[in-house]
Coordinates of N, CA and C in Angstrom, one line a residue:
X719 N 0.8 -1.2 0.0 CA 0.0 0.0 0.0 C 0.9 1.2 0.0
X720 N 0.6 2.2 -0.9 CA 1.3 3.5 -0.9 C 0.6 4.5 0.0
X721 N 1.4 5.1 0.9 CA 0.8 6.1 1.8 C 1.0 7.5 1.3
X722 N -0.1 8.2 1.0 CA 0.0 9.6 0.6 C 0.5 10.4 1.8
X723 N 1.3 11.5 1.6 CA 1.9 12.3 2.6 C 0.8 12.9 3.6
X724 N -0.3 13.4 3.0 CA -1.3 14.0 3.9 C -2.5 13.1 4.2
X725 N -2.3 11.8 4.1 CA -3.4 10.9 4.3 C -3.7 10.8 5.8
X726 N -4.9 10.7 6.2 CA -5.4 10.5 7.5 C -6.5 9.5 7.5
X727 N -6.3 8.5 8.4 CA -7.3 7.4 8.5 C -7.8 7.4 9.9
X728 N -9.2 7.6 10.1 CA -9.8 7.8 11.4 C -10.7 6.6 11.7
X729 N -10.7 6.2 13.0 CA -11.6 5.2 13.4 C -11.9 5.3 14.9
X730 N -12.9 4.6 15.4 CA -13.2 4.6 16.8 C -13.2 3.2 17.3
X731 N -12.4 3.0 18.4 CA -12.4 1.6 19.0 C -13.0 1.6 20.4
X732 N -13.6 0.5 20.7 CA -14.3 0.5 22.0 C -14.0 -0.8 22.7
X733 N -14.0 -0.8 24.1 CA -13.8 -2.0 24.9 C -14.4 -1.6 26.3
X734 N -15.3 -2.4 26.8 CA -16.0 -2.1 28.1 C -16.5 -0.7 28.0
X735 N -16.1 0.2 28.9 CA -16.6 1.6 28.8 C -15.6 2.6 28.2
X736 N -14.5 2.0 27.7 CA -13.4 2.9 27.2 C -13.7 3.1 25.7
X737 N -13.4 4.3 25.3 CA -13.5 4.7 23.9 C -12.2 5.3 23.4
X738 N -11.7 4.9 22.2 CA -10.5 5.5 21.7 C -10.8 6.0 20.3
X739 N -10.5 7.3 20.1 CA -10.6 7.9 18.8 C -9.2 7.9 18.2
X740 N -9.0 7.2 17.1 CA -7.7 7.0 16.6 C -7.6 7.6 15.2
X741 N -6.4 8.2 15.0 CA -6.0 8.7 13.6 C -4.7 8.2 13.3
X742 N -4.6 7.5 12.1 CA -3.4 7.0 11.6 C -2.9 7.9 10.5
X743 N -1.6 8.2 10.5 CA -1.0 9.1 9.5 C 0.4 8.5 9.2
X744 N 0.9 8.8 8.0 CA 2.3 8.3 7.6 C 3.3 9.0 8.5
X745 N 4.2 8.2 9.0 CA 5.2 8.7 9.9 C 6.3 7.7 10.2
X746 N 6.8 7.8 11.5 CA 7.9 6.9 11.9 C 7.6 5.9 12.9
X747 N 6.3 5.7 13.2 CA 5.9 4.7 14.2 C 5.8 5.3 15.6
X748 N 5.5 6.6 15.8 CA 5.3 7.1 17.1 C 3.8 7.1 17.5
X749 N 3.6 7.2 18.8 CA 2.3 7.2 19.4 C 2.1 8.5 20.2
X750 N 1.0 9.2 19.9 CA 0.7 10.4 20.7 C -0.7 10.1 21.2
X751 N -0.8 9.9 22.6 CA -2.1 9.6 23.2 C -2.5 10.7 24.2
X752 N -3.7 11.2 24.0 CA -4.2 12.2 24.9 C -5.3 11.6 25.7
X753 N -5.3 11.8 27.0 CA -6.3 11.3 27.9 C -7.0 12.5 28.5
X754 N -7.4 12.3 29.8 CA -8.2 13.3 30.5 C -7.4 14.6 30.8
X755 N -6.0 14.4 30.9 CA -5.1 15.5 31.3 C -4.9 16.4 30.0
X756 N -5.3 16.0 28.8 CA -5.2 16.8 27.6 C -3.8 17.1 27.2
X757 N -2.8 16.4 27.6 CA -1.4 16.6 27.1 C -1.0 15.3 26.5
X758 N -0.5 15.4 25.2 CA -0.1 14.2 24.5 C 1.0 13.5 25.1
X759 N 0.9 12.2 25.3 CA 2.0 11.4 25.9 C 2.4 10.3 24.9
X760 N 3.6 9.8 25.1 CA 4.0 8.6 24.3 C 3.3 7.4 24.8
X761 N 3.5 6.3 24.1 CA 2.9 5.0 24.5 C 3.5 4.5 25.8
X762 N 4.8 4.7 26.0 CA 5.5 4.3 27.2 C 5.0 5.0 28.4
X763 N 4.7 6.3 28.3 CA 4.2 7.1 29.4 C 2.8 6.8 29.7
X764 N 1.9 6.7 28.7 CA 0.5 6.5 29.0 C 0.2 5.1 29.4
X765 N 0.9 4.1 28.9 CA 0.7 2.7 29.3 C 2.0 2.1 29.7
X766 N 2.4 2.2 31.0 CA 3.7 1.8 31.5 C 3.9 0.2 31.4
X767 N 2.8 -0.5 31.4 CA 2.9 -2.0 31.4 C 3.3 -2.5 30.0
X768 N 4.3 -3.4 29.9 CA 4.7 -3.9 28.7 C 3.7 -4.8 28.0
X769 N 2.9 -5.5 28.8 CA 1.8 -6.4 28.2 C 0.8 -5.5 27.4
X770 N 0.4 -4.4 28.0 CA -0.5 -3.5 27.4 C 0.1 -2.9 26.1
X771 N 1.4 -2.5 26.2 CA 2.0 -1.9 25.0 C 2.1 -3.0 23.9
X772 N 2.3 -4.2 24.2 CA 2.4 -5.3 23.2 C 1.0 -5.5 22.6
X773 N 0.0 -5.4 23.4 CA -1.4 -5.5 22.9 C -1.7 -4.4 21.9
X774 N -1.3 -3.2 22.2 CA -1.6 -2.1 21.4 C -0.9 -2.2 20.0
X775 N 0.4 -2.7 20.1 CA 1.2 -2.7 18.9 C 0.8 -3.9 17.9
X776 N 0.1 -4.8 18.4 CA -0.2 -6.0 17.6 C -0.8 -5.8 16.2
X777 N -1.8 -4.9 16.0 CA -2.3 -4.8 14.6 C -1.3 -4.2 13.6
X778 N -0.5 -3.2 14.0 CA 0.5 -2.6 13.1 C 1.6 -3.6 12.8
X779 N 2.0 -4.4 13.8 CA 3.1 -5.4 13.6 C 2.6 -6.5 12.7
X780 N 1.3 -6.9 12.8 CA 0.7 -7.9 12.0 C 0.8 -7.6 10.5
X781 N 0.5 -6.4 10.2 CA 0.6 -6.0 8.7 C 1.9 -5.4 8.3
X782 N 2.8 -5.2 9.3 CA 4.2 -4.7 8.9 C 4.3 -3.2 8.8
X783 N 3.4 -2.4 9.4 CA 3.5 -1.0 9.3 C 3.9 -0.3 10.6
X784 N 4.6 -1.0 11.5 CA 4.9 -0.4 12.8 C 5.9 0.7 12.7
X785 N 6.7 0.8 11.6 CA 7.7 1.9 11.4 C 7.2 2.9 10.4
X786 N 6.0 2.7 9.8 CA 5.6 3.6 8.7 C 4.4 4.5 9.0
X787 N 3.8 4.2 10.2 CA 2.6 5.0 10.6 C 2.7 5.5 12.0
X788 N 2.2 6.8 12.2 CA 2.1 7.4 13.5 C 0.7 7.2 13.9
X789 N 0.5 7.0 15.2 CA -0.9 6.9 15.8 C -1.1 8.0 16.7
X790 N -2.2 8.8 16.4 CA -2.7 9.9 17.3 C -4.0 9.4 17.9
X791 N -4.1 9.3 19.2 CA -5.3 8.8 19.8 C -5.8 9.7 21.0
X792 N -7.1 9.7 21.1 CA -7.7 10.4 22.3 C -8.5 9.3 23.1
X793 N -8.1 9.1 24.3 CA -8.8 8.1 25.2 C -9.8 8.7 26.1
X794 N -10.9 7.9 26.3 CA -12.0 8.4 27.2 C -12.6 7.2 27.9
X795 N -12.7 7.3 29.2 CA -13.4 6.3 30.0 C -12.6 5.0 30.2
X796 N -13.2 4.2 31.1 CA -12.6 2.9 31.3 C -11.3 2.9 32.1
X797 N -10.7 1.7 32.3 CA -9.4 1.6 33.0 C -8.3 1.4 32.0
X798 N -7.1 1.1 32.5 CA -6.0 1.0 31.6 C -6.1 -0.2 30.7
X799 N -6.5 -1.3 31.2 CA -6.7 -2.5 30.3 C -7.7 -2.3 29.2
X800 N -8.9 -1.7 29.6 CA -9.9 -1.5 28.7 C -9.5 -0.4 27.6
X801 N -8.7 0.6 28.1 CA -8.3 1.6 27.1 C -7.3 1.0 26.1
X802 N -6.4 0.1 26.6 CA -5.5 -0.6 25.7 C -6.3 -1.4 24.6
X803 N -7.3 -2.1 25.1 CA -8.1 -2.9 24.1 C -8.9 -2.0 23.2
X804 N -9.3 -0.9 23.6 CA -10.1 0.1 22.8 C -9.1 0.6 21.7
X805 N -7.9 0.9 22.1 CA -6.9 1.5 21.2 C -6.5 0.5 20.2
X806 N -6.3 -0.8 20.5 CA -6.0 -1.8 19.6 C -7.2 -2.0 18.6
X807 N -8.4 -1.9 19.1 CA -9.6 -2.0 18.2 C -9.6 -0.8 17.2
X808 N -9.4 0.4 17.7 CA -9.4 1.5 16.9 C -8.3 1.5 15.8
X809 N -7.1 1.1 16.2 CA -6.0 1.0 15.2 C -6.4 0.0 14.1
X810 N -6.9 -1.1 14.5 CA -7.3 -2.1 13.5 C -8.3 -1.6 12.5
X811 N -9.4 -0.9 13.0 CA -10.4 -0.3 12.2 C -9.8 0.8 11.3
X812 N -8.9 1.6 11.8 CA -8.3 2.6 10.9 C -7.4 2.0 9.8
X813 N -6.7 0.9 10.1 CA -5.9 0.2 9.1 C -6.8 -0.4 8.0
X814 N -8.0 -0.8 8.4 CA -8.9 -1.4 7.5 C -9.4 -0.3 6.5
X815 N -9.6 0.9 7.1 CA -10.0 2.1 6.2 C -8.9 2.5 5.3
X816 N -7.6 2.3 5.7 CA -6.5 2.6 4.9 C -6.3 1.6 3.8
X817 N -6.5 0.3 4.1 CA -6.3 -0.7 3.1 C -7.3 -1.9 3.3
X818 N -8.4 -1.9 2.6 CA -9.4 -3.0 2.8 C -8.9 -4.4 2.6
X819 N -7.8 -4.6 1.9 CA -7.2 -5.9 1.7 C -6.7 -6.5 2.9
X820 N -6.5 -5.7 4.0 CA -5.9 -6.3 5.3 C -7.0 -7.0 6.1
X821 N -8.3 -6.9 5.7 CA -9.4 -7.4 6.5 C -9.3 -8.8 6.9
X822 N -8.9 -9.7 6.0 CA -8.8 -11.1 6.3 C -7.8 -11.4 7.4
X823 N -6.7 -10.8 7.3 CA -5.6 -11.1 8.3 C -6.0 -10.5 9.7
X824 N -6.5 -9.3 9.7 CA -7.0 -8.7 11.0 C -8.1 -9.4 11.6
X825 N -9.1 -9.8 10.7 CA -10.3 -10.6 11.2 C -9.8 -11.9 11.8
X826 N -8.9 -12.6 11.1 CA -8.5 -13.9 11.5 C -7.8 -13.9 12.9
X827 N -7.1 -12.8 13.2 CA -6.5 -12.6 14.5 C -7.4 -12.0 15.6
X828 N -8.6 -11.7 15.2 CA -9.6 -11.2 16.1 C -9.5 -9.7 16.5
X829 N -8.8 -8.9 15.7 CA -8.6 -7.5 16.1 C -9.8 -6.7 15.7
X830 N -10.6 -7.1 14.8 CA -11.8 -6.3 14.4 C -13.0 -6.6 15.2
X831 N -13.0 -7.6 16.1 CA -14.1 -8.0 16.9 C -14.2 -7.0 18.1
X832 N -15.3 -6.4 18.3 CA -15.6 -5.5 19.4 C -15.9 -6.4 20.6
X833 N -15.1 -6.4 21.6 CA -15.3 -7.2 22.8 C -16.5 -6.6 23.6
X834 N -17.6 -7.2 23.5 CA -18.9 -6.6 24.0 C -19.1 -6.9 25.5
X835 N -18.2 -7.5 26.2 CA -18.4 -7.8 27.6 C -18.3 -6.6 28.4
X836 N -19.3 -6.3 29.1 CA -19.4 -5.1 30.0 C -19.9 -5.6 31.4
X837 N -19.7 -4.8 32.4 CA -20.1 -5.1 33.7 C -21.7 -5.2 33.8
X838 N -22.2 -6.2 34.4 CA -23.6 -6.4 34.5 C -24.2 -5.5 35.6
X839 N -25.3 -4.9 35.4 CA -25.9 -3.9 36.3 C -26.3 -4.6 37.6
X840 N -26.3 -3.8 38.7 CA -26.7 -4.3 40.0 C -28.3 -4.4 40.0
X841 N -28.8 -5.5 40.6 CA -30.2 -5.6 40.7 C -30.7 -5.2 42.1
X842 N -32.0 -4.8 42.2 CA -32.6 -4.4 43.5 C -32.7 -5.7 44.4
X843 N -32.4 -5.5 45.7 CA -32.5 -6.5 46.6 C -31.2 -7.4 46.7
X844 N -30.3 -7.2 45.8 CA -29.1 -8.0 45.8 C -27.9 -7.1 46.2
X845 N -26.8 -7.7 46.6 CA -25.6 -6.9 46.9 C -24.8 -6.5 45.7
X846 N -24.7 -7.3 44.7 CA -24.1 -7.0 43.4 C -25.1 -7.4 42.3
X847 N -24.5 -7.7 41.1 CA -25.4 -8.1 40.0 C -26.1 -9.4 40.3
X848 N -25.4 -10.4 40.9 CA -26.0 -11.7 41.2 C -25.8 -12.2 42.7
X849 N -24.9 -11.5 43.4 CA -24.7 -11.9 44.8 C -25.9 -11.6 45.7
X850 N -26.3 -12.7 46.4 CA -27.5 -12.5 47.2 C -27.1 -12.2 48.7
X851 N -28.0 -11.6 49.5 CA -27.6 -11.4 50.9 C -27.6 -12.8 51.6
X852 N -26.9 -12.8 52.7 CA -26.8 -14.1 53.4 C -28.1 -14.5 53.9
X853 N -28.5 -15.8 53.8 CA -29.8 -16.3 54.2 C -29.6 -16.8 55.7
X854 N -30.6 -16.4 56.5 CA -30.6 -16.8 57.9 C -31.9 -17.6 58.1
X855 N -31.7 -18.8 58.6 CA -32.9 -19.7 58.8 C -33.7 -19.3 60.1
X856 N -32.9 -18.8 61.1 CA -33.6 -18.5 62.4 C -33.2 -17.0 62.8

């Protein structure tokens, strides 16, 4: 795929309650992530855990663009793990917008699937979603 100098590919990734608005542009493989603090940070600063960094880098490494594209992302909601999953989902969808031929490989690895598991709501009369109060016979 040939990348135009001014090309921008945008997508939104989601996981639990986290939302990542992702923009891919031709570059050197840098990450600029903006959170609640509104100051852009690198991937190492925003996600200090190596496992989360590896999760985020997976889509670009799969298609071989880790040194050819910069990632600009805005994170909102969720915790660190959910934000990493949302960012991976957003990068995958933006790659698909850039080159539709990558769909089979990204789909096969499960990067395009939105993980729909969210916390179940608490029900009335229960302590949590399903945990019941202790039963007393007498």
